[in-house]
Amino acid sequence: MTPRPHRIAIAPSGFKESLSAARVAEAIATGVRRVIPDADLDLIPLVDGGEGTAEALALAGGGRLVPVTATGPVGDPVASHFALLGGPGPLTAVVEMAAVAGLALVPPDRRHPGATTTYGVGELIRAALDAGARRILVGCGDSGTSDGGAGALQALGARLSDRHGRELRPGGGSLHELEHIDPSGLDPRLADAELLVACNPYNVLCGKRGVARVFGPQKGATPAEVELLSAGLEQLAAVLTRDLLPAFAPPAGTPVDLRTAPGTGASGGLGAGLASVGARLLPRYDVLLDGLDLDARLARADFVITAEGALDHQTVRGKIPAEVARRAQAAGVPVLVLAGTIGPGAQDVRAVGVDAYSAILPAPMTLVEAIGRSGEFLADASERAMRIMALGTRLTRLDPLAA
């Protein structure tokens, strides 16, 4: 009887500023096939709301990308897009905040989160409304901003002013000066649209684990700037709660706590800003994995390979490898993670179902070289992993007691 081919599910995230999830999956598949040419591979590229989300959902849902020129995170016009999805029901748009306010759009010498803005996100939402969308899904992730969604609100028509009545400057660095928000100019179509935000529920706006403290340094903030941003987001939450939230809160139930509710810190606080005008903050994988039949596909596999750019203490807090491992563990399927880099806390992933992990870089090199050759390194790392597994299988056959 001929043994059936190995069934391997390849379910990675993208590598930020380098490879899309689809290209990561293809690179891993290349390495696997060098060792197991007849492997039954199920490629399941996954998105988390960040780079590539609009395109991935458009492809999965029979939709299309709509090009838009909008305001980028440093205030310059950028070529951006949103997606219009196919299918029944109200016309649905996907606005990917990373496509207009992502860190990749902030030049390295201008990475000052106190000055970057989400204004372009609001412009994309308005463009989606212009296109007839009445259900708008905003994907959060890979942001280069920390303005609490203030810029998006301004683009949607709200007026944010200081104690002298002057319009607030762009960026989170001015939020501590905020005194009043005038909602009278908000786009009236928001009242009839369903606004959904796919976000990491671990990210909150304020407090010890507030988004400025957790992610501000990654976006270029100094310790002093982190404290200024944190104070500004506290002020923003207070003014949003007073001036905007009452008009958009549901008629029954407890209003959203904009400081600490799950997801309020998504994308530098964009979650809180949009929640103040009635958006629902939803765990991103509940929204983004809908229709992929991911649990069943993982359960059919003998082995799962997932991947991300950096494996560290934040991975277990809602990153794709942790989500894949949790689901695969429930089905009793082993999981390998391939990572661009391995940082402090990476070992924590074992607790959520990861059986092994490995870095893909073969030697020390510059970040520019690593990004440029990441597809090559992924394929090579996958090949090495498969050869090690094949060796282990041969040893087990030689000594059944080793199994």
mmCIF file of C-alpha atoms in Angstrom:
data_model
loop_
_atom_site.group_PDB
_atom_site.id
_atom_site.type_symbol
_atom_site.label_atom_id
_atom_site.label_comp_id
_atom_site.label_asym_id
_atom_site.label_seq_id
_atom_site.Cartn_x
_atom_site.Cartn_y
_atom_site.Cartn_z
ATOM 1 C CA MET A 1 0.000 0.000 0.000
ATOM 2 C CA THR A 2 1.468 3.334 -1.047
ATOM 3 C CA PRO A 3 1.696 5.736 1.913
ATOM 4 C CA ARG A 4 -0.259 8.954 1.473
ATOM 5 C CA PRO A 5 1.683 12.222 1.047
ATOM 6 C CA HIS A 6 2.477 14.324 4.069
ATOM 7 C CA ARG A 7 -0.259 16.903 4.673
ATOM 8 C CA ILE A 8 1.268 20.194 5.761
ATOM 9 C CA ALA A 9 -0.666 23.382 6.442
ATOM 10 C CA ILE A 10 1.338 26.570 5.870
ATOM 11 C CA ALA A 11 -0.422 29.404 7.695
ATOM 12 C CA PRO A 12 1.904 32.405 8.119
ATOM 13 C CA SER A 13 1.543 36.120 8.568
ATOM 14 C CA GLY A 14 3.363 38.571 6.343
ATOM 15 C CA PHE A 15 6.816 39.907 7.131
ATOM 16 C CA LYS A 16 6.382 43.632 7.709
ATOM 17 C CA GLU A 17 7.933 45.923 5.108
ATOM 18 C CA SER A 18 9.162 42.840 3.270
ATOM 19 C CA LEU A 19 6.812 40.026 2.143
ATOM 20 C CA SER A 20 3.051 39.610 2.029
ATOM 21 C CA ALA A 21 1.550 36.602 3.787
ATOM 22 C CA ALA A 22 0.967 34.962 0.402
ATOM 23 C CA ARG A 23 4.627 35.350 -0.568
ATOM 24 C CA VAL A 24 5.755 34.039 2.818
ATOM 25 C CA ALA A 25 3.583 30.950 2.328
ATOM 26 C CA GLU A 26 4.977 30.410 -1.166
ATOM 27 C CA ALA A 27 8.582 30.712 0.066
ATOM 28 C CA ILE A 28 7.978 28.163 2.822
ATOM 29 C CA ALA A 29 6.319 25.820 0.335
ATOM 30 C CA THR A 30 9.394 26.075 -1.912
ATOM 31 C CA GLY A 31 11.653 24.923 0.909
ATOM 32 C CA VAL A 32 9.332 22.082 1.918
ATOM 33 C CA ARG A 33 9.135 20.725 -1.634
ATOM 34 C CA ARG A 34 12.925 20.536 -1.878
ATOM 35 C CA VAL A 35 12.760 17.771 0.720
ATOM 36 C CA ILE A 36 9.235 16.347 0.245
ATOM 37 C CA PRO A 37 8.355 16.896 -3.415
ATOM 38 C CA ASP A 38 5.009 15.100 -3.159
ATOM 39 C CA ALA A 39 3.843 16.844 0.019
ATOM 40 C CA ASP A 40 0.152 17.791 0.130
ATOM 41 C CA LEU A 41 0.493 21.482 0.974
ATOM 42 C CA ASP A 42 -2.385 23.704 2.063
ATOM 43 C CA LEU A 43 -1.290 27.337 1.812
ATOM 44 C CA ILE A 44 -3.323 29.574 4.137
ATOM 45 C CA PRO A 45 -1.811 33.078 4.154
ATOM 46 C CA LEU A 46 -3.271 35.013 7.083
ATOM 47 C CA VAL A 47 -3.688 38.697 7.796
ATOM 48 C CA ASP A 48 -4.081 40.444 11.132
ATOM 49 C CA GLY A 49 -5.563 43.743 10.010
ATOM 50 C CA GLY A 50 -2.212 45.215 9.008
ATOM 51 C CA GLU A 51 -0.357 45.295 5.693
ATOM 52 C CA GLY A 52 -2.098 43.372 2.930
ATOM 53 C CA THR A 53 -5.461 42.997 4.655
ATOM 54 C CA ALA A 54 -7.574 44.831 2.071
ATOM 55 C CA GLU A 55 -6.046 42.930 -0.839
ATOM 56 C CA ALA A 56 -6.357 39.550 0.909
ATOM 57 C CA LEU A 57 -10.017 40.068 1.793
ATOM 58 C CA ALA A 58 -10.788 41.362 -1.695
ATOM 59 C CA LEU A 59 -9.290 38.213 -3.233
ATOM 60 C CA ALA A 60 -11.074 35.942 -0.745
ATOM 61 C CA GLY A 61 -14.413 37.700 -1.140
ATOM 62 C CA GLY A 62 -14.586 38.243 -4.882
ATOM 63 C CA GLY A 63 -14.012 41.974 -4.518
ATOM 64 C CA ARG A 64 -11.648 44.597 -5.868
ATOM 65 C CA LEU A 65 -9.241 47.267 -4.728
ATOM 66 C CA VAL A 66 -10.175 50.910 -5.252
ATOM 67 C CA PRO A 67 -7.177 53.264 -5.600
ATOM 68 C CA VAL A 68 -7.289 56.502 -3.614
ATOM 69 C CA THR A 69 -4.796 59.297 -3.061
ATOM 70 C CA ALA A 70 -4.968 60.294 0.590
ATOM 71 C CA THR A 71 -3.016 62.049 3.326
ATOM 72 C CA GLY A 72 -0.155 59.911 4.577
ATOM 73 C CA PRO A 73 1.087 59.695 8.167
ATOM 74 C CA VAL A 74 3.584 62.557 7.789
ATOM 75 C CA GLY A 75 1.100 64.761 5.937
ATOM 76 C CA ASP A 76 2.202 64.130 2.363
ATOM 77 C CA PRO A 77 -0.167 62.624 -0.237
ATOM 78 C CA VAL A 78 0.271 58.866 -0.698
ATOM 79 C CA ALA A 79 -1.142 56.359 -3.179
ATOM 80 C CA SER A 80 -3.488 54.240 -1.097
ATOM 81 C CA HIS A 81 -6.584 52.073 -1.528
ATOM 82 C CA PHE A 82 -9.564 50.416 0.078
ATOM 83 C CA ALA A 83 -11.402 47.246 -0.946
ATOM 84 C CA LEU A 84 -14.973 46.682 -1.983
ATOM 85 C CA LEU A 85 -16.087 43.114 -1.303
ATOM 86 C CA GLY A 86 -18.477 40.986 -3.291
ATOM 87 C CA GLY A 87 -21.247 38.818 -1.922
ATOM 88 C CA PRO A 88 -24.780 39.375 -0.640
ATOM 89 C CA GLY A 89 -25.911 41.988 1.847
ATOM 90 C CA PRO A 90 -24.952 45.641 2.122
ATOM 91 C CA LEU A 91 -21.921 46.764 0.134
ATOM 92 C CA THR A 92 -18.894 46.204 2.388
ATOM 93 C CA ALA A 93 -15.621 48.110 2.237
ATOM 94 C CA VAL A 94 -12.319 47.225 3.878
ATOM 95 C CA VAL A 95 -10.158 50.125 4.993
ATOM 96 C CA GLU A 96 -6.642 49.025 5.871
ATOM 97 C CA MET A 97 -5.138 51.691 8.087
ATOM 98 C CA ALA A 98 -1.603 50.520 7.283
ATOM 99 C CA ALA A 99 -2.217 51.416 3.634
ATOM 100 C CA VAL A 100 -2.454 55.097 4.534
ATOM 101 C CA ALA A 101 -0.967 55.508 8.035
ATOM 102 C CA GLY A 102 1.329 52.511 8.414
ATOM 103 C CA LEU A 103 4.860 52.597 9.775
ATOM 104 C CA ALA A 104 6.201 51.580 6.358
ATOM 105 C CA LEU A 105 4.942 54.943 5.043
ATOM 106 C CA VAL A 106 6.949 56.906 7.616
ATOM 107 C CA PRO A 107 10.535 57.576 6.453
ATOM 108 C CA PRO A 108 13.063 56.382 9.062
ATOM 109 C CA ASP A 109 14.257 59.946 9.692
ATOM 110 C CA ARG A 110 10.664 61.125 10.343
ATOM 111 C CA ARG A 111 9.539 58.448 12.784
ATOM 112 C CA HIS A 112 8.158 60.739 15.457
ATOM 113 C CA PRO A 113 4.756 59.381 16.580
ATOM 114 C CA GLY A 114 3.973 62.696 18.228
ATOM 115 C CA ALA A 115 3.646 64.210 14.743
ATOM 116 C CA THR A 116 2.166 61.432 12.577
ATOM 117 C CA THR A 117 -1.540 61.400 11.824
ATOM 118 C CA THR A 118 -4.434 59.066 10.966
ATOM 119 C CA TYR A 119 -6.085 61.773 8.848
ATOM 120 C CA GLY A 120 -5.836 59.551 5.788
ATOM 121 C CA VAL A 121 -7.839 56.804 7.510
ATOM 122 C CA GLY A 122 -10.779 59.178 7.802
ATOM 123 C CA GLU A 123 -10.351 60.111 4.135
ATOM 124 C CA LEU A 124 -10.509 56.430 3.142
ATOM 125 C CA ILE A 125 -13.659 55.939 5.210
ATOM 126 C CA ARG A 126 -15.270 58.891 3.438
ATOM 127 C CA ALA A 127 -14.161 57.519 0.058
ATOM 128 C CA ALA A 128 -15.757 54.175 0.950
ATOM 129 C CA LEU A 129 -18.987 55.977 1.855
ATOM 130 C CA ASP A 130 -18.804 57.862 -1.461
ATOM 131 C CA ALA A 131 -18.559 54.478 -3.212
ATOM 132 C CA GLY A 132 -21.813 53.396 -1.596
ATOM 133 C CA ALA A 133 -20.457 51.220 1.197
ATOM 134 C CA ARG A 134 -22.753 50.933 4.162
ATOM 135 C CA ARG A 135 -20.640 48.446 6.080
ATOM 136 C CA ILE A 136 -17.013 49.435 6.628
ATOM 137 C CA LEU A 137 -14.434 47.136 8.188
ATOM 138 C CA VAL A 138 -11.312 48.940 9.410
ATOM 139 C CA GLY A 139 -8.262 46.723 9.761
ATOM 140 C CA CYS A 140 -5.850 47.835 12.472
ATOM 141 C CA GLY A 141 -2.193 46.922 12.533
ATOM 142 C CA ASP A 142 1.310 48.044 11.533
ATOM 143 C CA SER A 143 0.514 51.652 12.343
ATOM 144 C CA GLY A 144 2.997 54.488 12.370
ATOM 145 C CA THR A 145 0.767 56.735 14.475
ATOM 146 C CA SER A 146 -0.183 57.431 18.066
ATOM 147 C CA ASP A 147 -2.875 60.097 17.755
ATOM 148 C CA GLY A 148 -5.811 58.145 19.172
ATOM 149 C CA GLY A 149 -7.657 58.440 15.869
ATOM 150 C CA ALA A 150 -7.835 62.227 16.252
ATOM 151 C CA GLY A 151 -6.723 62.744 12.664
ATOM 152 C CA ALA A 152 -9.346 60.321 11.353
ATOM 153 C CA LEU A 153 -12.040 62.178 13.289
ATOM 154 C CA GLN A 154 -10.875 65.492 11.823
ATOM 155 C CA ALA A 155 -11.052 64.064 8.301
ATOM 156 C CA LEU A 156 -14.582 62.851 9.054
ATOM 157 C CA GLY A 157 -15.595 66.394 9.994
ATOM 158 C CA ALA A 158 -15.090 66.720 13.753
ATOM 159 C CA ARG A 159 -13.345 69.848 15.000
ATOM 160 C CA LEU A 160 -10.778 69.327 17.752
ATOM 161 C CA SER A 161 -9.672 72.520 19.483
ATOM 162 C CA ASP A 162 -7.505 73.732 22.352
ATOM 163 C CA ARG A 163 -8.537 76.073 25.172
ATOM 164 C CA HIS A 164 -8.118 79.069 22.868
ATOM 165 C CA GLY A 165 -10.469 77.566 20.281
ATOM 166 C CA ARG A 166 -7.663 76.857 17.835
ATOM 167 C CA GLU A 167 -7.714 73.721 15.682
ATOM 168 C CA LEU A 168 -5.445 71.074 17.148
ATOM 169 C CA ARG A 169 -2.211 70.340 15.304
ATOM 170 C CA PRO A 170 -1.813 66.885 13.726
ATOM 171 C CA GLY A 171 -0.292 64.091 15.781
ATOM 172 C CA GLY A 172 -0.439 62.680 19.270
ATOM 173 C CA GLY A 173 2.047 65.219 20.577
ATOM 174 C CA SER A 174 -0.635 67.912 20.723
ATOM 175 C CA LEU A 175 -3.409 65.848 22.360
ATOM 176 C CA HIS A 176 -2.567 67.081 25.852
ATOM 177 C CA GLU A 177 -3.774 70.529 24.649
ATOM 178 C CA LEU A 178 -7.219 69.227 23.607
ATOM 179 C CA GLU A 179 -10.140 70.938 25.330
ATOM 180 C CA HIS A 180 -13.191 70.471 23.105
ATOM 181 C CA ILE A 181 -14.527 68.421 20.203
ATOM 182 C CA ASP A 182 -17.307 69.855 18.048
ATOM 183 C CA PRO A 183 -19.149 66.962 16.331
ATOM 184 C CA SER A 184 -21.525 69.130 14.315
ATOM 185 C CA GLY A 185 -19.506 68.755 11.119
ATOM 186 C CA LEU A 186 -19.202 64.967 11.243
ATOM 187 C CA ASP A 187 -20.203 63.186 8.062
ATOM 188 C CA PRO A 188 -23.912 62.421 8.577
ATOM 189 C CA ARG A 189 -23.570 59.139 6.676
ATOM 190 C CA LEU A 190 -21.767 57.666 9.679
ATOM 191 C CA ALA A 191 -25.114 57.421 11.456
ATOM 192 C CA ASP A 192 -26.431 55.012 8.808
ATOM 193 C CA ALA A 193 -23.247 53.007 8.249
ATOM 194 C CA GLU A 194 -22.041 49.995 10.199
ATOM 195 C CA LEU A 195 -18.463 50.660 11.247
ATOM 196 C CA LEU A 196 -16.475 47.638 12.442
ATOM 197 C CA VAL A 197 -12.894 47.700 13.706
ATOM 198 C CA ALA A 198 -10.863 44.476 13.547
ATOM 199 C CA CYS A 199 -8.321 44.898 16.322
ATOM 200 C CA ASN A 200 -6.078 43.148 18.785
ATOM 201 C CA PRO A 201 -8.134 43.040 21.997
ATOM 202 C CA TYR A 202 -4.956 43.075 24.085
ATOM 203 C CA ASN A 203 -4.259 46.669 23.036
ATOM 204 C CA VAL A 204 -5.791 49.308 25.301
ATOM 205 C CA LEU A 205 -5.543 53.087 25.119
ATOM 206 C CA CYS A 206 -4.397 54.091 28.595
ATOM 207 C CA GLY A 207 -2.824 52.803 31.784
ATOM 208 C CA LYS A 208 0.352 50.825 32.464
ATOM 209 C CA ARG A 209 -0.210 48.738 29.324
ATOM 210 C CA GLY A 210 -1.428 51.712 27.314
ATOM 211 C CA VAL A 211 -0.568 51.789 23.646
ATOM 212 C CA ALA A 212 1.894 54.686 23.863
ATOM 213 C CA ARG A 213 3.980 52.865 26.465
ATOM 214 C CA VAL A 214 3.910 49.503 24.687
ATOM 215 C CA PHE A 215 4.373 50.593 21.070
ATOM 216 C CA GLY A 216 5.585 54.206 21.219
ATOM 217 C CA PRO A 217 9.282 53.271 21.403
ATOM 218 C CA GLN A 218 8.918 51.009 18.354
ATOM 219 C CA LYS A 219 7.598 53.987 16.413
ATOM 220 C CA GLY A 220 10.492 56.221 17.400
ATOM 221 C CA ALA A 221 9.326 57.837 20.656
ATOM 222 C CA THR A 222 11.849 58.715 23.358
ATOM 223 C CA PRO A 223 10.955 58.004 27.028
ATOM 224 C CA ALA A 224 9.907 61.644 27.472
ATOM 225 C CA GLU A 225 7.777 61.492 24.328
ATOM 226 C CA VAL A 226 6.139 58.290 25.549
ATOM 227 C CA GLU A 227 4.962 60.082 28.678
ATOM 228 C CA LEU A 228 3.709 63.056 26.655
ATOM 229 C CA LEU A 229 1.806 60.735 24.332
ATOM 230 C CA SER A 230 0.340 58.819 27.270
ATOM 231 C CA ALA A 231 -0.873 62.037 28.895
ATOM 232 C CA GLY A 232 -2.350 63.179 25.581
ATOM 233 C CA LEU A 233 -4.269 59.917 25.096
ATOM 234 C CA GLU A 234 -5.654 60.217 28.634
ATOM 235 C CA GLN A 235 -6.892 63.708 27.772
ATOM 236 C CA LEU A 236 -8.320 62.518 24.475
ATOM 237 C CA ALA A 237 -10.246 59.701 26.161
ATOM 238 C CA ALA A 238 -11.772 62.155 28.637
ATOM 239 C CA VAL A 239 -12.855 64.640 25.963
ATOM 240 C CA LEU A 240 -14.157 61.941 23.594
ATOM 241 C CA THR A 241 -16.212 60.487 26.435
ATOM 242 C CA ARG A 242 -17.695 63.901 27.234
ATOM 243 C CA ASP A 243 -18.192 65.394 23.756
ATOM 244 C CA LEU A 244 -18.680 62.524 21.296
ATOM 245 C CA LEU A 245 -19.547 59.243 22.952
ATOM 246 C CA PRO A 246 -22.991 60.246 24.295
ATOM 247 C CA ALA A 247 -24.247 60.984 20.777
ATOM 248 C CA PHE A 248 -23.122 57.626 19.400
ATOM 249 C CA ALA A 249 -23.531 55.319 22.406
ATOM 250 C CA PRO A 250 -26.135 52.538 22.047
ATOM 251 C CA PRO A 251 -29.499 53.397 23.609
ATOM 252 C CA ALA A 252 -29.159 50.568 26.104
ATOM 253 C CA GLY A 253 -26.168 49.045 27.805
ATOM 254 C CA THR A 254 -22.913 50.347 29.257
ATOM 255 C CA PRO A 255 -20.970 52.849 27.122
ATOM 256 C CA VAL A 256 -17.510 51.808 25.973
ATOM 257 C CA ASP A 257 -14.711 52.651 28.400
ATOM 258 C CA LEU A 258 -12.429 54.398 25.939
ATOM 259 C CA ARG A 259 -9.455 54.169 28.290
ATOM 260 C CA THR A 260 -9.296 50.440 28.918
ATOM 261 C CA ALA A 261 -11.834 48.541 26.798
ATOM 262 C CA PRO A 262 -10.280 45.776 24.649
ATOM 263 C CA GLY A 263 -9.055 47.140 21.341
ATOM 264 C CA THR A 264 -9.190 50.843 22.230
ATOM 265 C CA GLY A 265 -5.419 51.052 21.824
ATOM 266 C CA ALA A 266 -5.436 49.472 18.364
ATOM 267 C CA SER A 267 -3.239 51.294 15.842
ATOM 268 C CA GLY A 268 -2.037 53.984 18.204
ATOM 269 C CA GLY A 269 -5.502 54.472 19.683
ATOM 270 C CA LEU A 270 -7.429 54.566 16.411
ATOM 271 C CA GLY A 271 -9.764 52.015 18.008
ATOM 272 C CA ALA A 272 -10.822 54.496 20.681
ATOM 273 C CA GLY A 273 -11.302 57.336 18.205
ATOM 274 C CA LEU A 274 -13.579 55.275 15.977
ATOM 275 C CA ALA A 275 -15.429 53.732 18.932
ATOM 276 C CA SER A 276 -16.370 57.263 19.995
ATOM 277 C CA VAL A 277 -18.415 57.611 16.790
ATOM 278 C CA GLY A 278 -20.162 54.287 17.131
ATOM 279 C CA ALA A 279 -17.698 51.750 15.727
ATOM 280 C CA ARG A 280 -17.771 48.259 17.204
ATOM 281 C CA LEU A 281 -14.368 46.963 18.312
ATOM 282 C CA LEU A 282 -14.127 43.272 17.431
ATOM 283 C CA PRO A 283 -11.361 40.697 18.034
ATOM 284 C CA ARG A 284 -9.588 40.718 14.718
ATOM 285 C CA TYR A 285 -9.470 36.986 14.115
ATOM 286 C CA ASP A 286 -13.213 36.650 14.681
ATOM 287 C CA VAL A 287 -13.612 38.954 11.682
ATOM 288 C CA LEU A 288 -10.614 38.326 9.455
ATOM 289 C CA LEU A 289 -10.611 34.519 9.535
ATOM 290 C CA ASP A 290 -14.304 34.240 8.795
ATOM 291 C CA GLY A 291 -14.808 32.093 5.711
ATOM 292 C CA LEU A 292 -11.355 30.462 5.733
ATOM 293 C CA ASP A 293 -12.502 27.293 7.566
ATOM 294 C CA LEU A 294 -9.169 27.531 9.370
ATOM 295 C CA ASP A 295 -9.876 25.103 12.222
ATOM 296 C CA ALA A 296 -10.907 22.303 9.868
ATOM 297 C CA ARG A 297 -7.944 22.885 7.557
ATOM 298 C CA LEU A 298 -5.470 22.782 10.448
ATOM 299 C CA ALA A 299 -7.108 19.653 11.853
ATOM 300 C CA ARG A 300 -6.642 17.842 8.513
ATOM 301 C CA ALA A 301 -2.892 18.497 8.552
ATOM 302 C CA ASP A 302 -0.158 16.257 9.930
ATOM 303 C CA PHE A 303 1.949 19.298 10.667
ATOM 304 C CA VAL A 304 1.575 23.096 10.647
ATOM 305 C CA ILE A 305 4.157 25.728 9.745
ATOM 306 C CA THR A 306 3.463 29.353 10.618
ATOM 307 C CA ALA A 307 5.729 32.397 10.525
ATOM 308 C CA GLU A 308 6.163 36.041 11.451
ATOM 309 C CA GLY A 309 8.839 38.683 11.222
ATOM 310 C CA ALA A 310 9.689 38.833 14.941
ATOM 311 C CA LEU A 311 8.994 36.199 17.580
ATOM 312 C CA ASP A 312 9.106 37.679 21.082
ATOM 313 C CA HIS A 313 7.058 38.404 24.211
ATOM 314 C CA GLN A 314 4.358 40.144 22.172
ATOM 315 C CA THR A 315 3.668 37.098 19.996
ATOM 316 C CA VAL A 316 1.427 35.464 22.597
ATOM 317 C CA ARG A 317 -0.591 38.674 22.845
ATOM 318 C CA GLY A 318 -2.667 38.113 19.747
ATOM 319 C CA LYS A 319 -0.133 37.614 16.936
ATOM 320 C CA ILE A 320 -0.872 35.177 14.107
ATOM 321 C CA PRO A 321 1.541 32.367 15.153
ATOM 322 C CA ALA A 322 -0.063 32.251 18.608
ATOM 323 C CA GLU A 323 -3.562 32.133 17.127
ATOM 324 C CA VAL A 324 -2.581 29.371 14.698
ATOM 325 C CA ALA A 325 -0.848 27.389 17.448
ATOM 326 C CA ARG A 326 -3.818 27.679 19.791
ATOM 327 C CA ARG A 327 -6.166 26.330 17.129
ATOM 328 C CA ALA A 328 -3.757 23.589 16.004
ATOM 329 C CA GLN A 329 -3.140 22.500 19.593
ATOM 330 C CA ALA A 330 -6.879 21.977 20.039
ATOM 331 C CA ALA A 331 -6.728 19.533 17.122
ATOM 332 C CA GLY A 332 -3.564 17.822 18.384
ATOM 333 C CA VAL A 333 -1.448 18.986 15.415
ATOM 334 C CA PRO A 334 2.213 19.983 15.990
ATOM 335 C CA VAL A 335 3.371 23.486 15.041
ATOM 336 C CA LEU A 336 6.659 24.982 13.879
ATOM 337 C CA VAL A 337 7.216 28.763 13.775
ATOM 338 C CA LEU A 338 9.775 30.352 11.463
ATOM 339 C CA ALA A 339 10.751 33.881 12.425
ATOM 340 C CA GLY A 340 12.866 36.639 10.991
ATOM 341 C CA THR A 341 14.245 37.358 14.453
ATOM 342 C CA ILE A 342 13.844 35.797 17.884
ATOM 343 C CA GLY A 343 13.646 38.166 20.832
ATOM 344 C CA PRO A 344 13.118 38.080 24.600
ATOM 345 C CA GLY A 345 10.043 36.127 25.650
ATOM 346 C CA ALA A 346 9.907 33.971 22.529
ATOM 347 C CA GLN A 347 9.857 30.859 24.704
ATOM 348 C CA ASP A 348 6.402 31.875 25.947
ATOM 349 C CA VAL A 349 4.893 30.608 22.700
ATOM 350 C CA ARG A 350 5.340 27.031 23.855
ATOM 351 C CA ALA A 351 2.534 27.592 26.333
ATOM 352 C CA VAL A 352 0.055 28.332 23.532
ATOM 353 C CA GLY A 353 0.861 25.281 21.410
ATOM 354 C CA VAL A 354 4.108 25.957 19.532
ATOM 355 C CA ASP A 355 6.286 22.838 19.511
ATOM 356 C CA ALA A 356 9.400 24.399 17.987
ATOM 357 C CA TYR A 357 10.613 27.689 16.548
ATOM 358 C CA SER A 358 13.607 28.783 14.529
ATOM 359 C CA ALA A 359 15.126 31.965 13.135
ATOM 360 C CA ILE A 360 15.613 32.148 9.378
ATOM 361 C CA LEU A 361 18.744 34.337 9.169
ATOM 362 C CA PRO A 362 21.848 32.264 8.366
ATOM 363 C CA ALA A 363 24.352 34.875 9.573
ATOM 364 C CA PRO A 364 24.540 38.410 10.996
ATOM 365 C CA MET A 365 23.665 41.040 8.379
ATOM 366 C CA THR A 366 22.134 44.453 7.930
ATOM 367 C CA LEU A 367 18.385 44.924 8.185
ATOM 368 C CA VAL A 368 18.271 46.079 4.563
ATOM 369 C CA GLU A 369 19.908 42.851 3.367
ATOM 370 C CA ALA A 370 17.715 40.704 5.608
ATOM 371 C CA ILE A 371 14.550 42.330 4.242
ATOM 372 C CA GLY A 372 15.722 42.072 0.650
ATOM 373 C CA ARG A 373 16.528 38.360 0.924
ATOM 374 C CA SER A 374 13.775 37.238 3.288
ATOM 375 C CA GLY A 375 12.053 35.037 0.689
ATOM 376 C CA GLU A 376 15.317 33.207 0.003
ATOM 377 C CA PHE A 377 16.009 32.786 3.712
ATOM 378 C CA LEU A 378 12.503 31.484 4.397
ATOM 379 C CA ALA A 379 12.809 28.836 1.715
ATOM 380 C CA ASP A 380 16.235 27.753 3.010
ATOM 381 C CA ALA A 381 15.038 27.676 6.635
ATOM 382 C CA SER A 382 12.027 25.571 5.635
ATOM 383 C CA GLU A 383 14.305 23.137 3.834
ATOM 384 C CA ARG A 384 16.576 22.850 6.895
ATOM 385 C CA ALA A 385 13.591 22.224 9.158
ATOM 386 C CA MET A 386 12.249 19.495 6.874
ATOM 387 C CA ARG A 387 15.641 17.767 6.681
ATOM 388 C CA ILE A 388 15.943 17.766 10.473
ATOM 389 C CA MET A 389 12.456 16.300 10.749
ATOM 390 C CA ALA A 390 13.316 13.655 8.142
ATOM 391 C CA LEU A 391 16.422 12.737 10.122
ATOM 392 C CA GLY A 392 14.354 12.383 13.285
ATOM 393 C CA THR A 393 11.886 10.139 11.454
ATOM 394 C CA ARG A 394 14.723 7.880 10.246
ATOM 395 C CA LEU A 395 16.141 7.619 13.757
ATOM 396 C CA THR A 396 12.730 6.694 15.121
ATOM 397 C CA ARG A 397 12.412 3.910 12.535
ATOM 398 C CA LEU A 398 15.815 2.564 13.548
ATOM 399 C CA ASP A 399 14.877 2.600 17.232
ATOM 400 C CA PRO A 400 11.105 2.325 17.787
ATOM 401 C CA LEU A 401 11.636 2.903 21.525
ATOM 402 C CA ALA A 402 12.733 6.461 20.677
ATOM 403 C CA ALA A 403 9.247 7.337 19.441
#
